[in-house]
Short mmCIF file of C-alpha atoms in Angstrom, two decimals:
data_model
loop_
_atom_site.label_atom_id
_atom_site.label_comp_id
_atom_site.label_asym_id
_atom_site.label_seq_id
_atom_site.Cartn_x
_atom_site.Cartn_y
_atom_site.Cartn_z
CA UNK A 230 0.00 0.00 0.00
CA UNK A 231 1.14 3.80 -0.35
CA UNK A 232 0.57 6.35 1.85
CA UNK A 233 -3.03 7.18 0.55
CA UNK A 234 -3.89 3.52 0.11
CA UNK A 235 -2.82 3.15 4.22
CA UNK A 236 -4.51 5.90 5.47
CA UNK A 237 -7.48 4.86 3.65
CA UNK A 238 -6.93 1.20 5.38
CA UNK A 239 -6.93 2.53 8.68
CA UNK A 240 -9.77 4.90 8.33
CA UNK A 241 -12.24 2.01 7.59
CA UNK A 242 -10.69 -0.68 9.25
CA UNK A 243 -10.27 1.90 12.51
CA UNK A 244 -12.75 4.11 12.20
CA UNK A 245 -11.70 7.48 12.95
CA UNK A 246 -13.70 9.77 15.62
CA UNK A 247 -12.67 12.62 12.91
CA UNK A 248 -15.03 11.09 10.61
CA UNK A 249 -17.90 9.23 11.73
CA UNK A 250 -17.68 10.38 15.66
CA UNK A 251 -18.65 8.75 18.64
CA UNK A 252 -19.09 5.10 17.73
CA UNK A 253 -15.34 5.20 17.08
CA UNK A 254 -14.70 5.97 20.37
CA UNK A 255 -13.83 3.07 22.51
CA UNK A 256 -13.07 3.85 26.35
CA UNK A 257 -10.61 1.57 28.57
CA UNK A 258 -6.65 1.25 28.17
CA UNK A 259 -7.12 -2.30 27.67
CA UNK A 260 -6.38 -2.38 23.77
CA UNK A 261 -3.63 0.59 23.92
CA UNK A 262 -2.19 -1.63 26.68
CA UNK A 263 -1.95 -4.60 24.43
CA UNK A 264 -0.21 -2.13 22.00
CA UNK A 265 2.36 -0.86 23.71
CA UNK A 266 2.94 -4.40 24.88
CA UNK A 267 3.34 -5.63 21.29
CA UNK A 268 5.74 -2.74 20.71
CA UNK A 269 7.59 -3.14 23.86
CA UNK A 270 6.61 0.08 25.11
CA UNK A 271 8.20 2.82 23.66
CA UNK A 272 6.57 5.69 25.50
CA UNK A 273 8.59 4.89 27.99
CA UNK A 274 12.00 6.24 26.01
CA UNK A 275 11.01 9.79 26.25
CA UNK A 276 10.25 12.20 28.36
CA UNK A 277 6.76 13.64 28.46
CA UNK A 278 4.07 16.52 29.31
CA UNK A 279 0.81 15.60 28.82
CA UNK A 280 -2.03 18.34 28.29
CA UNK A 281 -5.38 17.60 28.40
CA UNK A 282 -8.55 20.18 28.32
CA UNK A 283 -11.93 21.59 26.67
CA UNK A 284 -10.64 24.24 24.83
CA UNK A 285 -7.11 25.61 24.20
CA UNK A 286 -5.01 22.56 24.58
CA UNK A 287 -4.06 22.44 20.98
CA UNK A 288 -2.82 25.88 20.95
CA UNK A 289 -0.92 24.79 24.57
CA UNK A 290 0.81 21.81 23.05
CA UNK A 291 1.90 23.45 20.75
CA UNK A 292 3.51 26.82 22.19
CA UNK A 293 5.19 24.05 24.81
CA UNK A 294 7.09 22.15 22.20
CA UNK A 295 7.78 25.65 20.25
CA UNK A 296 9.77 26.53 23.96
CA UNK A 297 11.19 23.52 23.80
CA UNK A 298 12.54 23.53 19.98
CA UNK A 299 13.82 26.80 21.12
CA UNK A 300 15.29 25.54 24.19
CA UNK A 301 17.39 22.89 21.99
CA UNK A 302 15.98 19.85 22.73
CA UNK A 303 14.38 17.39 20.13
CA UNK A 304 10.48 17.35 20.41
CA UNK A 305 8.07 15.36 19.63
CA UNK A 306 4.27 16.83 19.05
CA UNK A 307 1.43 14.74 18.72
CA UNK A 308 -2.00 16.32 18.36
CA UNK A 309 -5.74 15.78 17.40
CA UNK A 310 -7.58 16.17 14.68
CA UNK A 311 -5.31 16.99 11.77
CA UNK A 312 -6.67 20.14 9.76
CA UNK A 313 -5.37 19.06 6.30
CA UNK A 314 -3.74 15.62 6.46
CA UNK A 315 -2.95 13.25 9.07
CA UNK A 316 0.82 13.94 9.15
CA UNK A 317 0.08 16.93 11.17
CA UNK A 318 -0.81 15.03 14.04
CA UNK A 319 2.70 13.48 14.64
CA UNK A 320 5.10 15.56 14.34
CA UNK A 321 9.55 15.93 15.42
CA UNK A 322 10.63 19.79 16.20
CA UNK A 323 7.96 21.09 13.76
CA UNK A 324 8.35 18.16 11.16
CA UNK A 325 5.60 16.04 10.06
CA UNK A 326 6.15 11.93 10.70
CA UNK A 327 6.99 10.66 6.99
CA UNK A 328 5.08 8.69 5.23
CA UNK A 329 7.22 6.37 4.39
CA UNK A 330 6.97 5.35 8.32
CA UNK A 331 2.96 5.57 8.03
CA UNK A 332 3.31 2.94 5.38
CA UNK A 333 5.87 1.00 7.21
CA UNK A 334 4.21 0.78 10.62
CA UNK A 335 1.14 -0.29 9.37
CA UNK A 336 2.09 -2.64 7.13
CA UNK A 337 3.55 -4.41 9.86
CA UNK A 338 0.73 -3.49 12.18
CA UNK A 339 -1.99 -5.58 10.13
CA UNK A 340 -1.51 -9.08 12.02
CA UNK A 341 -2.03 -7.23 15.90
CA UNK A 342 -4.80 -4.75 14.01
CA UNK A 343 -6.75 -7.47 12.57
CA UNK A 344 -6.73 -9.24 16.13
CA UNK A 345 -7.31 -6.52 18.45
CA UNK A 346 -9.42 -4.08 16.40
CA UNK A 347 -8.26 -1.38 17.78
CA UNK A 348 -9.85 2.33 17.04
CA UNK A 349 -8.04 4.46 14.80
CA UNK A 350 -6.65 6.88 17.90
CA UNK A 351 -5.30 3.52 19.34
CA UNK A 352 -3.10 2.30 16.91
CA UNK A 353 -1.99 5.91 16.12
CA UNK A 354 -1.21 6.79 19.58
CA UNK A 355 1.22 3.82 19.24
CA UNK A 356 2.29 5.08 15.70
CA UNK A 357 3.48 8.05 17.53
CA UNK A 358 4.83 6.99 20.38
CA UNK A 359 7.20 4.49 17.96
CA UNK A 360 8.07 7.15 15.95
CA UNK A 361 9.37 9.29 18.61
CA UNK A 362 10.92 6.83 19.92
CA UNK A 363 12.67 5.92 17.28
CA UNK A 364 13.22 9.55 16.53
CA UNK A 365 15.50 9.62 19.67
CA UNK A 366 13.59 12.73 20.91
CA UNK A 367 14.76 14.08 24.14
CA UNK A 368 10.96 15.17 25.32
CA UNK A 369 7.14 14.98 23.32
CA UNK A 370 4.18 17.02 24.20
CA UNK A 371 0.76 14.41 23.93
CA UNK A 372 -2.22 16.23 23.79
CA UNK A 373 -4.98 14.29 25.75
CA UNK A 374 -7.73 13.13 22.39
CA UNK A 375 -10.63 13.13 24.56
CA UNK A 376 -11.34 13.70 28.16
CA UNK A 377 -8.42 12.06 29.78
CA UNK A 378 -9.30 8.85 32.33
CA UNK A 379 -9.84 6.36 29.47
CA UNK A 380 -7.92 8.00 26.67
CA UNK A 381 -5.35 5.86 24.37
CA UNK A 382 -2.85 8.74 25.75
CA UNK A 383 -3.13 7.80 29.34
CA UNK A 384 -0.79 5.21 29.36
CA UNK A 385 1.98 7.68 30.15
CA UNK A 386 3.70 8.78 33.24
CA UNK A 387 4.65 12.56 32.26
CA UNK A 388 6.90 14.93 34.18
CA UNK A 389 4.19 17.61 34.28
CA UNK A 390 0.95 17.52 33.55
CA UNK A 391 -1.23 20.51 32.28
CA UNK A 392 -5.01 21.05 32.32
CA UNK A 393 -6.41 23.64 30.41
CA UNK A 394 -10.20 24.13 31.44
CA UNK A 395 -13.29 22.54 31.58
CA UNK A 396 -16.30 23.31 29.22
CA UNK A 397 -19.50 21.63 27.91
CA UNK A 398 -18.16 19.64 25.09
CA UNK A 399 -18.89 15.61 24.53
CA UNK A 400 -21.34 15.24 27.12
CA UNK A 401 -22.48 12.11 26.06
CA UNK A 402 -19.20 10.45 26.39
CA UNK A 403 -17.94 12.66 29.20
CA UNK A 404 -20.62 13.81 31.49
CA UNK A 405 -23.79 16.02 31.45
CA UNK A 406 -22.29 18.63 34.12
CA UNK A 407 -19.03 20.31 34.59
CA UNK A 408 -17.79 18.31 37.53
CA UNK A 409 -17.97 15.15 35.39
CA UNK A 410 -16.22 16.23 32.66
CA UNK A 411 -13.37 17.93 34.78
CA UNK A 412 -13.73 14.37 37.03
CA UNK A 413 -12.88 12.56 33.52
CA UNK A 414 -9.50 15.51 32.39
CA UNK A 415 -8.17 15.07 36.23
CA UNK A 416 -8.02 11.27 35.05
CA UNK A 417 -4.32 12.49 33.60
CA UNK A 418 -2.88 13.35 37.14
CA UNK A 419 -0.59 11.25 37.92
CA UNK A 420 0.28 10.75 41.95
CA UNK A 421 3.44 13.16 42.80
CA UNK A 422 3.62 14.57 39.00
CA UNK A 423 3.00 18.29 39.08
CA UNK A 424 -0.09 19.60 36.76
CA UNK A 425 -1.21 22.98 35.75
CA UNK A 426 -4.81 23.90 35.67
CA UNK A 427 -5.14 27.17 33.38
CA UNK A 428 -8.86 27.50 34.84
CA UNK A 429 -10.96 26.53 36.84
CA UNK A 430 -13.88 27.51 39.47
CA UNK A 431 -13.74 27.10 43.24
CA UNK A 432 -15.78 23.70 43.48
CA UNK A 433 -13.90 22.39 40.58
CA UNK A 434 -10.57 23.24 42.16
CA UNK A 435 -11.41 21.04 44.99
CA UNK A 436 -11.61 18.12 41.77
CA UNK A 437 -8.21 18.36 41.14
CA UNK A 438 -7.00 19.12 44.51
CA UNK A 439 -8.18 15.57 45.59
CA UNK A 440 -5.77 13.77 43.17
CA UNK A 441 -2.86 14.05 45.81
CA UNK A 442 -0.40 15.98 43.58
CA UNK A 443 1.14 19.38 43.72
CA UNK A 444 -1.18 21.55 41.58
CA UNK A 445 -0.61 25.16 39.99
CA UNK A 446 -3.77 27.48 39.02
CA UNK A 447 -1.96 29.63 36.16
CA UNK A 448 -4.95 31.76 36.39
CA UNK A 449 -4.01 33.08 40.02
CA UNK A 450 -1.02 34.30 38.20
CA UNK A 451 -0.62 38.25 36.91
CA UNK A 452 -0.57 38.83 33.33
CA UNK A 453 2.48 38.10 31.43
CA UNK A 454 3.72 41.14 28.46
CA UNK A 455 5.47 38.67 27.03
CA UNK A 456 4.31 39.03 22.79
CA UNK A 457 2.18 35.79 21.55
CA UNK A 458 1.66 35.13 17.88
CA UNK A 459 -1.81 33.82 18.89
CA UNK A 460 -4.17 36.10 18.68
CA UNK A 461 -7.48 34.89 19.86
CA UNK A 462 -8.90 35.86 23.15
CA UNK A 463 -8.50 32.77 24.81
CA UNK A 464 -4.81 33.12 24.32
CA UNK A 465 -4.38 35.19 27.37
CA UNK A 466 -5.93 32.20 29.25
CA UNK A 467 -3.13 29.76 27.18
CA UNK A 468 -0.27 31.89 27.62
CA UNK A 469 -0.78 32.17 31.27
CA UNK A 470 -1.22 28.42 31.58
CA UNK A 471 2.11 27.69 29.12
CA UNK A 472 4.00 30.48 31.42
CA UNK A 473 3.14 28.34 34.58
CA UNK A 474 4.13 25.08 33.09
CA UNK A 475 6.82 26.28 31.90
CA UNK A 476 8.24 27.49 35.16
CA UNK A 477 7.81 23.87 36.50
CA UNK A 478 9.16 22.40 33.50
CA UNK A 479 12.62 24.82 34.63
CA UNK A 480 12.81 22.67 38.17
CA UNK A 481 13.64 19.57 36.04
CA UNK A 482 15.50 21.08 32.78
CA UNK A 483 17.20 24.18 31.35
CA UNK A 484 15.08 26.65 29.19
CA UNK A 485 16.25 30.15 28.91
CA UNK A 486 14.07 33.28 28.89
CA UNK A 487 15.02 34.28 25.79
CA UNK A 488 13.49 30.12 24.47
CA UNK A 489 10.51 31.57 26.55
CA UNK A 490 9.87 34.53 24.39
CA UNK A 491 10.89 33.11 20.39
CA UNK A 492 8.48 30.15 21.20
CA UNK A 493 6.11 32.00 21.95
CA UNK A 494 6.40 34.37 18.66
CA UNK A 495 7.17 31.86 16.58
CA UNK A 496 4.94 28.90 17.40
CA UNK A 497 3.48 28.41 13.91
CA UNK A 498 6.66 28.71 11.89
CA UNK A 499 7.69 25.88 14.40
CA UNK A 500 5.52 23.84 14.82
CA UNK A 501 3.03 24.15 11.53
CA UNK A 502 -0.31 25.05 13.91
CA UNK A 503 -3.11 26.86 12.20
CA UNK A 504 -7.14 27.47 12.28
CA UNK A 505 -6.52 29.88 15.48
CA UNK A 506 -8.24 33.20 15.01
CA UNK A 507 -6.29 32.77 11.80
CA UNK A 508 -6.08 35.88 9.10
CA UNK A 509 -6.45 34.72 5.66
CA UNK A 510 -7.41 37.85 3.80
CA UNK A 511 -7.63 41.69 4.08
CA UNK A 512 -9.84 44.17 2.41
CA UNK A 513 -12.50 42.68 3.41
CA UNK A 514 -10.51 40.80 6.85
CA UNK A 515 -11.46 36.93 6.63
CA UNK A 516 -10.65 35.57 9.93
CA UNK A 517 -10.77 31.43 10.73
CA UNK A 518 -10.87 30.13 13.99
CA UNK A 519 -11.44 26.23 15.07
CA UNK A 520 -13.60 26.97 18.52
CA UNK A 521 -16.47 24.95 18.44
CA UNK A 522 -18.15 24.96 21.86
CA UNK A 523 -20.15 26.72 23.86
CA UNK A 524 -17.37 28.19 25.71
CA UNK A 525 -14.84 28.57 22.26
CA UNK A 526 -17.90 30.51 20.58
CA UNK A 527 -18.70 33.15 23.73
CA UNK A 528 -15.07 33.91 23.14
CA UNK A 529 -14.93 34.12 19.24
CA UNK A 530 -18.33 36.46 19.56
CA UNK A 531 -16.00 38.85 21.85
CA UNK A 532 -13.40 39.15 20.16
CA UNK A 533 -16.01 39.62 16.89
CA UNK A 534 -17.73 42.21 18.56
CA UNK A 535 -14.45 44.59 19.09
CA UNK A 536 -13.78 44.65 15.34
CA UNK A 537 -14.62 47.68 13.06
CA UNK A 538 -16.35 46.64 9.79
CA UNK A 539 -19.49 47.78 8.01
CA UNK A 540 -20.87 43.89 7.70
CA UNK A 541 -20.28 41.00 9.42
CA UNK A 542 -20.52 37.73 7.20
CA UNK A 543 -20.37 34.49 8.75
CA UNK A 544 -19.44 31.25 6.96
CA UNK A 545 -20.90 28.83 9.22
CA UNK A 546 -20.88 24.57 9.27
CA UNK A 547 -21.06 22.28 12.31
CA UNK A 548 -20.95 18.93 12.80
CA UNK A 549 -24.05 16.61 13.72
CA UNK A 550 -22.97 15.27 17.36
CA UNK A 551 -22.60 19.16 18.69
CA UNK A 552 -24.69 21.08 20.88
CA UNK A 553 -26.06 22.97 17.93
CA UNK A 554 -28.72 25.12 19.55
CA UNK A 555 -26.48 26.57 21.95
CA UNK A 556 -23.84 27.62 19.46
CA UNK A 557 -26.22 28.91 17.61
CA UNK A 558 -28.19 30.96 20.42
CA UNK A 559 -24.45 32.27 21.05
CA UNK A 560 -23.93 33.99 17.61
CA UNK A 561 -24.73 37.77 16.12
CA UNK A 562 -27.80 38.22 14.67
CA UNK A 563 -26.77 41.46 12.56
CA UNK A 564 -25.04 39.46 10.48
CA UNK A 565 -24.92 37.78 6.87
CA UNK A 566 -24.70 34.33 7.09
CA UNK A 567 -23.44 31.61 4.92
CA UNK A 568 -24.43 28.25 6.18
CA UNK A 569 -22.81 25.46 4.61
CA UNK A 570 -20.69 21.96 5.59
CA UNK A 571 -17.63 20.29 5.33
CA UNK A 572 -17.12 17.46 3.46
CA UNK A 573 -17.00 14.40 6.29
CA UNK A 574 -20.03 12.25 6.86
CA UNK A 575 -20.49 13.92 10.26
CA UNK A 576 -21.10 17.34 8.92
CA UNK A 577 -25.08 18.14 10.03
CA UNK A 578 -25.98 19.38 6.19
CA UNK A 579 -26.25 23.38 5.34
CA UNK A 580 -29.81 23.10 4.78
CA UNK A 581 -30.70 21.89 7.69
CA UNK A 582 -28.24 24.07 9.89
CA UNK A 583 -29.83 26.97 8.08
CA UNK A 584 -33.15 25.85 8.86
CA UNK A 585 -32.25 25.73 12.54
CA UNK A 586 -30.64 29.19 12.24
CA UNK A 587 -33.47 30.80 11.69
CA UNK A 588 -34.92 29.76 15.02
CA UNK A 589 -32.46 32.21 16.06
CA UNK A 590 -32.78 34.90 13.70
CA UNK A 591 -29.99 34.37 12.05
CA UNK A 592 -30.60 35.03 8.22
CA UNK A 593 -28.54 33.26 5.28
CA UNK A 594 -28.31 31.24 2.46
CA UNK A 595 -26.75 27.69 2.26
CA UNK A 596 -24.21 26.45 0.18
CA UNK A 597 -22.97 22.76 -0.35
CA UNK A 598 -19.28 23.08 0.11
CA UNK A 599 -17.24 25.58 2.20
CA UNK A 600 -15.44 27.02 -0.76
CA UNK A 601 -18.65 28.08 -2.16
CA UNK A 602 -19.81 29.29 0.85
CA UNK A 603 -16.64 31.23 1.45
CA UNK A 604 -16.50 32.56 -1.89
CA UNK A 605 -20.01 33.91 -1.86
CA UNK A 606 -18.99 35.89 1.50
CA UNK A 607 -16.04 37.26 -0.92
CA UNK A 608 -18.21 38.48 -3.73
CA UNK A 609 -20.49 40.24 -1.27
CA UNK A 610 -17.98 41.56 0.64
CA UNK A 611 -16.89 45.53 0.62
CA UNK A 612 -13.26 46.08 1.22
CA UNK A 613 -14.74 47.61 5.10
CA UNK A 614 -16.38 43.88 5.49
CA UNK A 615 -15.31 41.21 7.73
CA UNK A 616 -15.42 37.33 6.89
CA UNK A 617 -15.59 35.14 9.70
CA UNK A 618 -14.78 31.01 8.64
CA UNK A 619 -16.04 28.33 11.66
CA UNK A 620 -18.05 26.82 13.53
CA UNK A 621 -15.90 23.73 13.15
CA UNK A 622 -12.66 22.05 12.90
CA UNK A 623 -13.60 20.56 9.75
CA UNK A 624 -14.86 23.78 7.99
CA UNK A 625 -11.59 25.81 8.96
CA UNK A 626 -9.69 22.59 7.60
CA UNK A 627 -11.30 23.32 4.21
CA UNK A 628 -10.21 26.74 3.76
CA UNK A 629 -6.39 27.13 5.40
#
């Protein structure tokens, strides 16, 4: 098989979450267990931080390992979902895995995926892990896939672990209330590893608190003028939460100030990430952003609301397992909207989001693909407009 031909094997023989959602999901550590096993257990070669959280803990991973490149050290990134292809998600001081070790490590993966049947964040977990270690990295940031307790991820024993905040986001899977879900992300403490909790609210404090191990709350800390290349609102949340782990991380390892500040200016030239509060155009200003939630979109609507323009058009798609009515209730009403979806079977169809839409007064057309959508936004636009691309990982993916 090539590279196309493998991914393709893996998305239907391990279904991905990306694509058809939560019947991919498959809680317990018993299968990842049974894969490290098989590969004799390479997480354990490397040094780790592992980051789990609602919203923000892409953009967190990320800005860590950017320190880190900048510190010197090798550094391995692995992240979830991928935007444009799955390379992204694995990834050595800013360098996507190759695909000749995609091909590779499944091809001899086959026999153990066959008889474990494994979900496709299982077996790439272990793809990951294998390729780090194999990449001799010194450290590798692992961003938690989905709450934290039962995630593939959770197999390793980090130096520091981070926790971003806790939002409404996969109730189904995680719990219908906050304590739950923030029950489910304090799953990644680890007894005596330090963690960082970027937010958090007095009765979810005493959550993580509980676990037994020395915990930071980066938002008791003052505001940092260190410069970020991130630009969305929630940033100052993330950069106050990457300060605070980074001054931990300094107890164990050498990272100079001046690592400190290029990391966190140059996180996407080093590390590749994109889709936050993203400019793509000016004259009219398109902005794309990946927020999603309830929590992501009270933010994005913010930061929307400060911005000068004589129109606001929105290019809007969601996927069909999201609290739709809420994000919806969240959004401007004076505003142009162009509802549409991506192109994954999960996508909740731009007809139908623009029929629910209007439940809320918000007033568009629909359009079958996001580059239509987007393009229609263009050709209305005056130069004084502003184009806003979301709603969705998987409509920003379209577009970047």
């Amino acid at each position: 098989m090539n590279y196309q031909e493998t991914l393709q094997y893996l998305y239907v023989k391990t279904p991905a979450f990306q694509h058809v959602g939560q019947s991919a999901y498959k809680p317990g550590l018993d299968n990842v267990v049974a894969l490290s096993k098989a590969y004799n257990h390479p997480h354990t070669a490397f040094k780790t931080i592992h980051v789990a959280g609602t919203n923000g803990k892409g953009s967190v991973s990320h800005t860590l390992a950017a320190i880190l490149q900048s510190a010197g050290y090798k550094v391995g990134l692995y992240t979830s979902p991928h935007l444009r292809d799955f390379s992204e998600r694995i990834r050595v001081n800013g360098k996507p895995i190759d695909a000749d070790y995609v091909v590779q490590f499944v091809a001899q993966s086959q026999g153990i995926i066959e008889q474990l049947n494994p979900s496709f964040f299982e077996i790439t977990t272990l793809m990951a892990f294998s390729y780090f270690k194999e990449q001799a990295v010194d450290i590798a940031v692992i961003e938690v896939g989905l709450g934290g307790r039962l995630d593939s991820t959770n197999i390793i024993t980090p130096i520091l672990s981070v926790i971003t905040n806790v939002s409404f986001d996969h109730v189904a899977l995680l719990g219908d209330t906050l304590e739950k879900i923030a029950e489910e992300k304090a799953g990644i403490i680890k007894p005596g590893i330090p963690v960082v909790v970027g937010e958090a609210t007095p009765n979810l404090r005493s959550i993580y608190l509980s676990k037994g191990s020395p915990v930071v709350f980066a938002q008791d800390d003052a505001e940092s003028n260190l410069p970020f290349a991130l630009q969305g609102d929630c940033q100052r949340f993330n950069k106050k939460t990457i300060l605070a782990a980074v001054r931990l991380l300094q107890q164990k390892m050498p990272i100079s100030s001046d690592a400190i500040a290029h990391g966190l200016m140059q996180v996407v030239a080093l590390t590749g990430l994109q889709g936050r509060w993203q400019q793509l155009g000016e004259k009219p200003l398109i902005i794309a952003d990946t927020g999603h939630n309830e929590a992501g979109i009270r933010l994005i609507v913010q930061q929307l609301s400060r911005l000068s323009y004589q129109t606001l058009r929105m290019v809007i798609g969601v996927v069909n397992d999201k609290d739709v009515k809420t994000m919806l209730s969240l959004l401007p009403k004076q505003a142009t909207y162009y509802f549409t979806n991506a192109n994954i079977p999960r996508a909740l169809p731009a007809n139908e989001l623009q029929a629910l839409a209007k439940n809320y007064d918000l007033i568009g057309k629909s359009y079958p693909s996001v580059l239509e959508a987007l393009n229609a936004a263009k050709n209305d636009a005056s130069t004084n407009d502003v184009i806003f691309v979301g709603g969705s990982n998987f409509i920003v993916a379209e577009v970047v």
